[in-house]
Amino acid sequence: RPARAAAAGPGSLTDRLDRLAPAERRELLLGVVRAEAAGVLGYGAAESVPVDRAFQELGFDSLSGVELRNRLGRRIGVALPATLVFDHPTVTALAAFLADRSGAKPESAPAARTAPAIEADPIAIVGLACRYPGGVDSPEDLWRLVTEGGDAVGEFPADRGWDLGSLFHPEPGHEGTSYAREAAFLYGAADFDPDFFGISPREAAEMDPQERQFLEVSWDALERAGIDPTSLRETSAGVFAGVMYHDYVPAGAGGATVSGRVSYTLGLRGPALSVDTACSSSLVALHLAAQALRSGECDLALAGGVTVMATPGAFVEFSRQRGLAADGRCKAFAEAADGVGWGEGVGVLVVERLSDARRRGHQVLAVLRGSAVNQDGASN
């Protein structure tokens, strides 16, 4: 408060902020934050500082973050926390926070947000997107594949560094080989446009293909729901990703990065959770998303799953156990059934409470009436 009093003289920045409407205050502070950030980082002009890039990406660390906090505190006469750039990670987010702080009376405090419980409201699916084997890049493609009875199984991919010349051996149990040489693959799993998401080529190469695929399909699902993905920044939207493979070597990261990447890229503030329950991961992800929506933890969620096999390890292991279908095709409940056939894919749903979907004018594609978490205890 003493700092505010000292900085609040006639014609001062604090005095100007007190007289501005909220939108004008945010706009003014956007320029102030850019200017001070440019000063800390040694940029030539405020315009050199992007408004939606994370401070960490711009080069801020703990010390420079505190320096920016000190500069802004002096400019607007408000006591600010040392964790400022971590709590509000972009220029836009920080300017919005400062606008609220500087426009309030010193005695007032922001009201704590409470999450309303809305257990009776059904969960609506308002958007979906997918990529599956057989050239499926959309829900329409998937329906066409099903109705036409197409075959999505094909040869091992040639762009993943697999030693295809020595990987196949017709004899089950032969060390280090697979007696199947076909499966259901996403042949475009390596394709990715990092510039679109503001990701450097080097970082893109370190990203698990599952991260890339889930990020792109999440974006597609939101657009199919009629939602601009960039409009969700700083909202409580959540991400729930079902994953079970972590065999991409360069990064050595776990499945948590799949959901975290989407939240980080879109600037979401809701729960970000990667789920691994093996064969039911996507179903459990949807179940948890529905719970989060009903409890008010988020008001919109992305839920789905992704699998991309970066190595042929699953084929080699199941060949050793003689549990692999020789032709790479599952034949469940048939006399010809002879083992598992592996496949890849990614699917994402956009879900929200039904009342919110109607209020926002979103098309309701389906309503989730029930869901559950599976158990893998003693069973047949």
XYZ file of C-alpha atoms in Angstrom:
380
model
C 0.000 0.000 0.000
C 2.799 2.514 0.683
C 4.255 1.659 -2.706
C 0.882 2.271 -4.330
C 0.512 5.609 -2.558
C 3.943 6.711 -3.735
C 3.209 5.742 -7.320
C -0.318 7.117 -7.502
C 0.315 10.820 -8.049
C -1.588 12.829 -10.684
C -0.587 11.778 -14.181
C 1.183 8.640 -12.959
C 0.592 5.220 -14.505
C -1.331 4.145 -11.413
C -3.523 7.227 -11.645
C -4.232 6.517 -15.328
C -5.065 2.871 -14.608
C -7.556 3.849 -11.900
C -9.448 5.998 -14.406
C -9.625 3.438 -17.224
C -12.307 0.896 -18.038
C -11.257 -2.769 -17.568
C -10.648 -3.408 -21.294
C -8.593 -0.205 -21.655
C -6.647 -1.063 -18.514
C -5.710 -4.482 -19.912
C -4.619 -2.965 -23.212
C -2.399 -0.402 -21.497
C -0.849 -3.002 -19.218
C -0.199 -5.302 -22.173
C 2.182 -2.659 -23.512
C 3.719 -2.073 -20.081
C 4.431 -5.771 -19.543
C 5.936 -6.117 -23.039
C 8.147 -3.072 -22.475
C 9.418 -4.231 -19.089
C 9.949 -7.800 -20.341
C 11.924 -6.444 -23.274
C 14.050 -4.444 -20.852
C 14.815 -7.482 -18.700
C 15.663 -9.684 -21.688
C 17.639 -7.020 -23.537
C 15.270 -6.835 -26.518
C 15.408 -3.719 -28.628
C 11.685 -2.965 -28.529
C 8.537 -4.047 -26.729
C 7.136 -5.318 -30.024
C 9.846 -8.006 -30.010
C 8.132 -9.771 -27.110
C 5.301 -12.111 -28.263
C 2.161 -11.811 -26.147
C 1.193 -15.513 -26.101
C 4.572 -17.251 -25.793
C 5.459 -18.594 -22.348
C 7.976 -16.495 -20.425
C 10.148 -19.587 -20.033
C 10.342 -19.942 -23.827
C 11.387 -16.301 -24.094
C 14.352 -16.896 -21.791
C 13.076 -16.025 -18.319
C 14.434 -17.889 -15.310
C 13.854 -17.381 -11.590
C 16.157 -14.358 -11.291
C 14.884 -12.537 -14.359
C 11.324 -13.369 -13.298
C 11.885 -11.608 -9.997
C 13.457 -8.657 -11.826
C 10.353 -8.336 -14.012
C 8.188 -8.531 -10.875
C 10.176 -5.713 -9.294
C 9.964 -3.495 -12.376
C 6.210 -3.960 -12.708
C 5.648 -3.432 -8.983
C 7.428 -0.080 -9.162
C 5.546 0.979 -12.295
C 2.032 0.310 -11.020
C 2.566 0.578 -7.258
C 1.236 -2.852 -6.334
C 2.963 -5.542 -4.261
C 3.430 -8.589 -6.490
C 4.449 -12.192 -5.680
C 7.909 -13.508 -6.592
C 6.225 -16.327 -8.547
C 4.488 -13.844 -10.858
C 5.796 -15.163 -14.206
C 5.172 -18.758 -13.167
C 1.597 -18.131 -12.016
C 0.790 -16.055 -15.125
C 3.045 -17.534 -17.820
C 2.422 -15.199 -20.799
C 2.286 -11.461 -21.414
C -1.467 -11.674 -22.050
C -2.138 -13.621 -18.849
C 0.076 -11.356 -16.760
C -1.486 -8.181 -18.151
C -4.969 -9.499 -17.334
C -3.880 -10.305 -13.778
C -2.309 -6.877 -13.291
C -5.411 -5.205 -14.705
C -7.508 -6.869 -12.015
C -5.013 -6.031 -9.274
C -4.409 -2.428 -10.268
C -8.069 -1.653 -10.803
C -9.175 -2.912 -7.408
C -9.150 -0.886 -4.213
C -6.255 -1.795 -1.885
C -8.651 -3.166 0.724
C -10.374 -5.558 -1.664
C -9.273 -9.083 -2.497
C -10.295 -11.295 -5.392
C -12.981 -13.765 -4.464
C -11.884 -17.383 -4.428
C -13.367 -19.433 -7.235
C -15.504 -22.302 -6.084
C -16.370 -25.204 -8.353
C -20.102 -25.876 -8.402
C -21.240 -29.472 -8.251
C -23.569 -30.226 -11.147
C -24.071 -33.941 -10.772
C -27.483 -34.191 -12.412
C -26.454 -32.573 -15.710
C -25.788 -35.176 -18.443
C -22.486 -35.058 -20.323
C -22.748 -34.134 -23.999
C -20.309 -35.018 -26.782
C -20.119 -31.962 -29.018
C -17.079 -32.706 -31.169
C -14.897 -35.565 -32.283
C -11.893 -36.188 -34.497
C -9.756 -39.203 -35.239
C -6.973 -40.803 -37.260
C -6.940 -44.538 -37.791
C -5.312 -47.062 -40.126
C -6.730 -47.537 -43.577
C -6.405 -43.871 -44.525
C -8.942 -42.741 -41.905
C -8.437 -39.042 -41.101
C -11.964 -38.164 -39.963
C -15.112 -39.673 -38.437
C -16.606 -39.730 -41.932
C -13.677 -41.793 -43.198
C -14.083 -44.209 -40.299
C -17.791 -44.701 -40.999
C -17.000 -45.274 -44.673
C -14.394 -47.911 -43.800
C -16.913 -49.734 -41.583
C -19.852 -49.612 -43.997
C -17.737 -50.683 -46.979
C -16.022 -53.438 -45.036
C -12.525 -52.178 -45.789
C -9.251 -53.682 -44.567
C -6.992 -51.340 -42.586
C -4.130 -53.811 -42.099
C -0.899 -53.397 -44.051
C 2.852 -53.936 -44.097
C 5.263 -52.712 -41.446
C 6.116 -49.009 -41.907
C 9.380 -48.212 -43.657
C 10.024 -44.793 -42.033
C 10.593 -45.721 -38.361
C 14.116 -47.089 -38.496
C 13.015 -50.708 -38.074
C 15.340 -53.339 -39.545
C 12.678 -54.810 -41.809
C 15.163 -57.085 -43.536
C 15.803 -59.141 -40.402
C 12.661 -58.453 -38.348
C 10.490 -61.118 -40.006
C 10.997 -64.824 -39.449
C 8.251 -67.376 -40.099
C 9.235 -69.545 -37.124
C 7.504 -68.566 -33.836
C 9.885 -68.061 -30.963
C 12.860 -67.164 -33.123
C 14.843 -64.670 -31.035
C 14.384 -60.983 -31.877
C 11.925 -61.522 -34.737
C 8.210 -61.383 -35.559
C 6.366 -64.100 -37.475
C 3.761 -61.515 -38.520
C 4.699 -58.727 -40.909
C 1.392 -56.884 -41.115
C -0.609 -54.806 -38.647
C -2.867 -51.741 -38.548
C -0.522 -48.750 -38.743
C -0.834 -44.972 -38.907
C 1.504 -44.525 -41.850
C 1.503 -40.746 -41.393
C 2.462 -40.898 -37.708
C 5.754 -39.092 -38.389
C 4.079 -36.179 -40.186
C 3.830 -32.990 -38.123
C 3.778 -29.227 -38.698
C 5.671 -27.765 -35.705
C 5.511 -24.162 -36.963
C 1.724 -24.196 -36.690
C 2.001 -24.780 -32.933
C 5.044 -22.567 -32.377
C 7.294 -25.582 -31.743
C 10.889 -25.647 -32.938
C 11.993 -28.459 -35.311
C 14.455 -29.696 -32.696
C 11.787 -29.928 -30.002
C 9.413 -31.596 -32.452
C 11.972 -34.332 -33.093
C 12.177 -34.968 -29.347
C 8.396 -35.233 -28.987
C 6.856 -38.680 -28.865
C 4.728 -39.159 -32.010
C 1.824 -39.792 -29.652
C 2.169 -36.223 -28.381
C 2.134 -34.840 -31.915
C -0.839 -36.917 -33.013
C -2.936 -36.202 -29.911
C -2.202 -32.472 -30.157
C -3.225 -32.235 -33.818
C -6.375 -34.320 -33.389
C -7.386 -32.362 -30.266
C -7.153 -29.161 -32.310
C -9.225 -30.799 -35.071
C -11.858 -31.990 -32.582
C -12.317 -28.481 -31.175
C -12.695 -26.979 -34.635
C -15.235 -29.660 -35.526
C -17.170 -28.619 -32.427
C -17.244 -25.044 -33.740
C -14.739 -23.865 -31.114
C -11.685 -21.749 -31.912
C -8.919 -23.597 -29.998
C -7.122 -20.328 -29.224
C -10.244 -19.013 -27.485
C -9.780 -21.530 -24.642
C -6.567 -19.946 -23.346
C -6.708 -19.284 -19.583
C -9.983 -21.238 -19.263
C -10.596 -24.233 -17.010
C -10.803 -26.687 -19.938
C -9.314 -30.099 -19.129
C -7.419 -32.766 -21.071
C -7.727 -36.507 -20.395
C -5.567 -38.746 -22.585
C -5.511 -42.523 -22.632
C -2.010 -43.816 -23.384
C -0.156 -47.105 -22.921
C 3.020 -46.951 -25.032
C 6.183 -45.118 -23.995
C 8.806 -46.539 -26.352
C 9.987 -43.397 -28.161
C 13.634 -43.246 -27.152
C 14.982 -39.679 -27.743
C 13.011 -37.875 -25.042
C 12.495 -40.723 -22.630
C 9.342 -38.961 -21.399
C 6.339 -40.713 -19.912
C 2.711 -40.547 -20.893
C 2.060 -37.428 -18.808
C 3.520 -35.313 -21.595
C 0.689 -36.311 -23.970
C -2.035 -34.506 -22.006
C 0.355 -31.850 -20.736
C 1.426 -30.887 -24.241
C -2.157 -30.043 -25.240
C -2.797 -28.011 -22.086
C 0.506 -26.175 -22.458
C 0.033 -25.381 -26.150
C -3.550 -24.163 -25.738
C -2.916 -22.434 -22.402
C -5.551 -24.422 -20.517
C -5.920 -24.193 -16.742
C -8.095 -27.256 -16.108
C -6.928 -30.751 -15.114
C -4.440 -32.436 -17.453
C -4.258 -36.170 -16.914
C -2.767 -39.095 -18.826
C -4.358 -42.457 -18.049
C -2.815 -45.908 -18.495
C -5.128 -48.818 -17.750
C -3.895 -50.764 -20.790
C -6.774 -51.775 -23.067
C -9.363 -49.473 -21.453
C -7.290 -46.283 -21.146
C -9.494 -44.200 -23.455
C -12.705 -45.319 -21.773
C -11.337 -44.466 -18.341
C -10.121 -41.096 -19.656
C -13.684 -40.324 -20.734
C -15.014 -41.489 -17.367
C -12.625 -39.155 -15.506
C -13.463 -36.266 -17.830
C -17.158 -36.749 -17.093
C -16.461 -36.775 -13.366
C -14.446 -33.554 -13.642
C -17.255 -31.877 -15.557
C -19.906 -33.007 -13.087
C -17.880 -31.795 -10.103
C -17.163 -28.414 -11.711
C -13.391 -28.928 -11.995
C -13.705 -27.922 -15.650
C -16.476 -26.723 -17.952
C -15.159 -28.375 -21.129
C -12.834 -31.310 -21.656
C -10.919 -33.173 -24.335
C -11.001 -36.929 -23.767
C -9.613 -39.735 -25.876
C -6.613 -41.899 -26.514
C -3.609 -42.477 -28.729
C -1.282 -45.330 -29.610
C 1.735 -45.179 -31.907
C 4.308 -47.975 -31.773
C 7.734 -46.420 -32.175
C 9.477 -49.810 -32.010
C 8.524 -53.379 -33.057
C 8.971 -54.596 -29.474
C 5.352 -55.728 -29.029
C 5.547 -57.872 -32.166
C 8.816 -59.501 -31.067
C 7.574 -60.201 -27.548
C 4.246 -61.705 -28.616
C 5.990 -63.772 -31.265
C 8.161 -65.197 -28.509
C 5.020 -66.068 -26.563
C 3.274 -67.382 -29.704
C 0.408 -64.995 -29.008
C 0.495 -63.057 -32.298
C -1.962 -63.549 -35.157
C 0.124 -64.697 -38.113
C -1.686 -62.437 -40.571
C -1.808 -59.452 -38.178
C -5.612 -59.566 -37.913
C -7.728 -60.184 -34.821
C -10.474 -62.730 -35.391
C -12.359 -62.439 -32.130
C -14.993 -65.120 -31.393
C -14.112 -67.001 -34.612
C -12.804 -70.544 -34.997
C -9.936 -69.058 -37.013
C -8.768 -66.910 -34.098
C -5.014 -67.379 -33.686
C -3.773 -64.447 -31.614
C -3.624 -60.682 -31.258
C -3.266 -58.187 -34.091
C -1.730 -54.877 -33.081
C -3.014 -51.518 -34.255
C -2.508 -47.777 -33.845
C -4.747 -44.745 -33.829
C -5.906 -41.600 -32.091
C -9.392 -40.388 -31.239
C -10.505 -37.338 -29.258
C -13.935 -36.241 -28.018
C -14.973 -32.755 -26.922
C -17.322 -33.084 -23.949
C -19.212 -30.594 -21.804
C -22.279 -30.480 -19.621
C -25.476 -30.676 -21.648
C -26.784 -27.390 -20.254
C -23.562 -25.645 -21.304
C -23.701 -27.191 -24.771
C -27.229 -25.866 -25.287
C -26.377 -22.458 -23.880
C -23.334 -22.163 -26.160
C -25.199 -23.379 -29.227
C -23.029 -26.457 -29.756
C -24.413 -29.383 -31.715
C -24.954 -32.369 -29.431
C -23.722 -35.509 -31.182
C -24.395 -37.891 -28.303
C -25.077 -37.956 -24.578
C -22.995 -40.009 -22.165
C -25.460 -41.843 -19.938
C -22.941 -43.823 -17.933
C -19.272 -44.762 -17.602
C -17.033 -46.705 -15.261
C -13.482 -47.644 -14.322
C -12.551 -51.214 -15.130
C -10.806 -53.637 -12.785
C -8.006 -55.963 -13.761
C -8.161 -58.207 -10.732
C -8.999 -61.889 -10.753
C -11.331 -62.467 -13.685
C -11.836 -64.623 -16.736
